[in-house]
XYZ file of N, CA, C and O in Angstrom:
304
model
N -8.964 33.459 -94.930
C -9.394 32.153 -95.384
C -8.248 31.148 -95.344
O -8.458 29.999 -95.004
N -7.033 31.603 -95.676
C -5.898 30.693 -95.688
C -5.517 30.258 -94.277
O -4.951 29.195 -94.086
N -5.828 31.053 -93.278
C -5.515 30.696 -91.892
C -6.534 29.714 -91.320
O -6.228 28.944 -90.435
N -7.722 29.738 -91.810
C -8.790 28.898 -91.277
C -8.584 27.434 -91.671
O -8.822 26.535 -90.872
N -8.119 27.173 -92.861
C -7.975 25.796 -93.344
C -7.006 24.987 -92.479
O -7.358 23.883 -92.058
N -5.793 25.484 -92.131
C -4.929 24.691 -91.250
C -5.535 24.499 -89.858
O -5.385 23.438 -89.248
N -6.249 25.495 -89.369
C -6.883 25.377 -88.063
C -7.957 24.297 -88.078
O -8.044 23.477 -87.164
N -8.738 24.278 -89.121
C -9.789 23.262 -89.254
C -9.161 21.875 -89.375
O -9.657 20.899 -88.811
N -8.059 21.776 -90.081
C -7.381 20.489 -90.235
C -6.858 19.993 -88.891
O -6.961 18.805 -88.570
N -6.303 20.886 -88.074
C -5.811 20.491 -86.748
C -6.947 20.033 -85.846
O -6.837 19.031 -85.147
N -8.035 20.768 -85.862
C -9.185 20.389 -85.040
C -9.733 19.047 -85.487
O -10.095 18.208 -84.673
N -9.763 18.807 -86.782
C -10.263 17.534 -87.302
C -9.365 16.376 -86.888
O -9.840 15.288 -86.572
N -8.061 16.592 -86.871
C -7.137 15.524 -86.503
C -7.191 15.201 -85.017
O -7.231 14.050 -84.616
N -7.171 16.223 -84.182
C -7.089 15.987 -82.746
C -8.448 15.946 -82.067
O -8.597 15.324 -81.022
N -9.443 16.586 -82.621
C -10.760 16.620 -82.004
C -11.519 15.317 -82.141
O -12.327 14.970 -81.293
N -11.292 14.589 -83.193
C -12.044 13.359 -83.445
C -11.409 12.134 -82.787
O -11.986 11.067 -82.806
N -10.244 12.288 -82.255
C -9.533 11.149 -81.693
C -9.861 11.012 -80.211
O -9.077 11.336 -79.346
N -11.061 10.522 -79.921
C -11.456 10.292 -78.544
C -11.283 8.819 -78.230
O -11.640 7.954 -79.022
N -10.750 8.573 -77.063
C -10.484 7.203 -76.637
C -11.790 6.534 -76.216
O -12.573 7.109 -75.471
N -12.024 5.345 -76.691
C -13.237 4.607 -76.372
C -12.923 3.625 -75.251
O -12.006 2.814 -75.357
N -13.692 3.722 -74.178
C -13.517 2.814 -73.044
C -14.288 1.538 -73.347
O -15.468 1.592 -73.697
N -13.642 0.368 -73.240
C -14.348 -0.889 -73.527
C -15.476 -1.131 -72.522
O -15.402 -0.699 -71.373
N -16.494 -1.804 -72.972
C -17.624 -2.135 -72.111
C -17.225 -3.279 -71.178
O -16.554 -4.221 -71.591
N -17.637 -3.188 -69.938
C -17.321 -4.237 -68.966
C -18.174 -5.466 -69.256
O -19.401 -5.398 -69.288
N -17.510 -6.590 -69.496
C -18.195 -7.855 -69.735
C -17.285 -8.974 -69.247
O -16.167 -8.730 -68.810
N -17.764 -10.193 -69.341
C -16.951 -11.324 -68.898
C -15.683 -11.437 -69.726
O -14.616 -11.768 -69.199
N -15.762 -11.118 -71.011
C -14.589 -11.227 -71.883
C -13.585 -10.107 -71.631
O -12.379 -10.343 -71.595
N -14.059 -8.879 -71.434
C -13.136 -7.760 -71.265
C -12.609 -7.642 -69.844
O -11.572 -7.020 -69.630
N -13.304 -8.221 -68.880
C -12.850 -8.139 -67.488
C -12.060 -9.367 -67.048
O -11.663 -9.456 -65.889
N -11.835 -10.316 -67.955
C -10.964 -11.448 -67.647
C -9.553 -10.904 -67.412
O -9.180 -9.885 -67.991
N -8.771 -11.530 -66.528
C -7.463 -10.967 -66.147
C -6.555 -10.578 -67.310
O -6.007 -9.476 -67.328
N -6.397 -11.427 -68.300
C -5.494 -11.110 -69.414
C -6.051 -9.965 -70.264
O -5.323 -9.029 -70.626
N -7.337 -10.018 -70.575
C -7.952 -8.968 -71.389
C -8.004 -7.645 -70.628
O -7.840 -6.577 -71.220
N -8.214 -7.719 -69.315
C -8.255 -6.503 -68.494
C -6.902 -5.796 -68.516
O -6.839 -4.584 -68.719
N -5.830 -6.551 -68.330
C -4.492 -5.944 -68.344
C -4.176 -5.338 -69.706
O -3.587 -4.256 -69.782
N -4.571 -5.999 -70.770
C -4.321 -5.469 -72.104
C -5.117 -4.181 -72.330
O -4.593 -3.206 -72.870
N -6.359 -4.155 -71.900
C -7.191 -2.960 -72.073
C -6.636 -1.787 -71.267
O -6.605 -0.651 -71.751
N -6.153 -2.049 -70.059
C -5.579 -0.987 -69.224
C -4.323 -0.430 -69.888
O -4.083 0.777 -69.881
N -3.504 -1.307 -70.471
C -2.281 -0.846 -71.146
C -2.606 0.015 -72.369
O -1.884 0.950 -72.672
N -3.688 -0.297 -73.056
C -4.040 0.441 -74.269
C -4.667 1.795 -73.981
O -4.588 2.697 -74.809
N -5.301 1.944 -72.816
C -5.937 3.226 -72.472
C -4.870 4.232 -72.056
O -4.068 3.971 -71.173
N -4.882 5.392 -72.694
C -3.877 6.406 -72.395
C -4.353 7.386 -71.331
O -3.553 7.900 -70.568
N -5.626 7.648 -71.261
C -6.176 8.612 -70.329
C -6.397 7.959 -68.958
O -7.041 6.913 -68.858
N -5.882 8.577 -67.913
C -5.997 8.021 -66.555
C -7.457 7.933 -66.114
O -7.858 6.982 -65.447
N -8.259 8.917 -66.480
C -9.680 8.900 -66.116
C -10.387 7.718 -66.773
O -11.248 7.078 -66.150
N -10.026 7.405 -68.005
C -10.623 6.253 -68.689
C -10.181 4.944 -68.046
O -10.959 4.000 -67.949
N -8.932 4.883 -67.600
C -8.458 3.678 -66.891
C -9.257 3.459 -65.616
O -9.682 2.344 -65.314
N -9.441 4.526 -64.859
C -10.200 4.412 -63.603
C -11.651 4.030 -63.870
O -12.222 3.211 -63.145
N -12.244 4.610 -64.909
C -13.631 4.288 -65.243
C -13.768 2.822 -65.638
O -14.713 2.143 -65.222
N -12.830 2.318 -66.436
C -12.884 0.918 -66.854
C -12.658 -0.015 -65.664
O -13.337 -1.031 -65.521
N -11.713 0.331 -64.805
C -11.452 -0.482 -63.610
C -12.687 -0.537 -62.726
O -13.080 -1.609 -62.253
N -13.327 0.598 -62.517
C -14.526 0.649 -61.681
C -15.667 -0.142 -62.329
O -16.414 -0.837 -61.637
N -15.799 -0.044 -63.643
C -16.852 -0.788 -64.335
C -16.629 -2.290 -64.206
O -17.583 -3.051 -63.999
N -15.374 -2.739 -64.298
C -15.094 -4.170 -64.147
C -15.341 -4.641 -62.719
O -15.860 -5.741 -62.513
N -14.983 -3.826 -61.747
C -15.257 -4.198 -60.351
C -16.760 -4.326 -60.121
O -17.223 -5.257 -59.462
N -17.508 -3.385 -60.651
C -18.957 -3.423 -60.505
C -19.542 -4.642 -61.211
O -20.440 -5.313 -60.689
N -19.029 -4.961 -62.392
C -19.495 -6.134 -63.132
C -19.223 -7.412 -62.346
O -20.092 -8.279 -62.238
N -18.012 -7.540 -61.798
C -17.658 -8.733 -61.024
C -18.513 -8.860 -59.765
O -18.946 -9.950 -59.402
N -18.767 -7.744 -59.102
C -19.586 -7.774 -57.891
C -21.015 -8.189 -58.225
O -21.620 -8.992 -57.507
N -21.557 -7.668 -59.322
C -22.909 -8.042 -59.735
C -22.967 -9.517 -60.117
O -23.950 -10.208 -59.810
N -21.927 -10.012 -60.759
C -21.905 -11.428 -61.136
C -21.845 -12.318 -59.901
O -22.491 -13.364 -59.838
N -21.094 -11.905 -58.890
C -21.025 -12.686 -57.647
C -22.362 -12.676 -56.922
O -22.751 -13.676 -56.315
N -23.059 -11.556 -56.980
C -24.353 -11.475 -56.305
C -25.398 -12.353 -56.988
O -26.303 -12.867 -56.341
N -25.276 -12.515 -58.316
C -26.243 -13.334 -59.056
C -25.985 -14.825 -58.915
O -26.892 -15.632 -59.065
N -24.748 -15.195 -58.679
C -24.458 -16.621 -58.562
C -24.679 -17.059 -57.116
O -24.320 -16.369 -56.180
N -25.312 -18.188 -56.953
C -25.558 -18.692 -55.622
C -25.552 -20.211 -55.666
O -25.633 -20.824 -56.716
N -25.454 -20.796 -54.500
C -25.433 -22.246 -54.381
C -26.403 -22.639 -53.278
O -26.451 -22.004 -52.226
N -27.182 -23.668 -53.517
C -28.135 -24.113 -52.514
C -27.399 -24.789 -51.367
O -26.607 -25.702 -51.562
N -27.661 -24.299 -50.168
C -27.090 -24.905 -48.964
C -28.246 -25.246 -48.034
O -28.916 -24.354 -47.512
N -28.497 -26.518 -47.834
C -29.619 -26.887 -46.977
C -29.349 -26.500 -45.518
O -28.206 -26.406 -45.074
N -30.433 -26.212 -44.843
C -30.296 -25.860 -43.424
C -29.893 -27.079 -42.622
O -30.081 -28.220 -43.023
N -29.338 -26.814 -41.473
C -28.964 -27.932 -40.600
C -30.239 -28.575 -40.060
O -31.263 -27.919 -39.899
N -30.196 -29.878 -39.802
C -31.402 -30.558 -39.308
C -31.801 -30.032 -37.927
O -30.956 -29.624 -37.137
N -33.089 -30.010 -37.711
C -33.562 -29.544 -36.401
C -33.159 -30.515 -35.313
O -33.133 -31.723 -35.486
N -32.826 -29.963 -34.158
C -32.407 -30.810 -33.031
C -33.431 -30.750 -31.894
O -33.074 -30.891 -30.738
N -34.667 -30.541 -32.242
C -35.687 -30.445 -31.198
C -36.358 -31.738 -30.963
O -36.659 -32.529 -31.745
């Protein structure tokens, strides 16, 4: 019983400390916030996941934004 308590305490300390990857949004993917979030992430896999999520967010935002461009006048 005396051996189990320190083991449980170690698991509680290190097992619950999971790094949370920020959600990709306009605020978190802005250049300054993105660099800060990358610096705070310790796990390389989490850095790659966040980078990929921001790239996907930016690509989706570019696809949604459009500008009306009228066609050239007919020359017939």
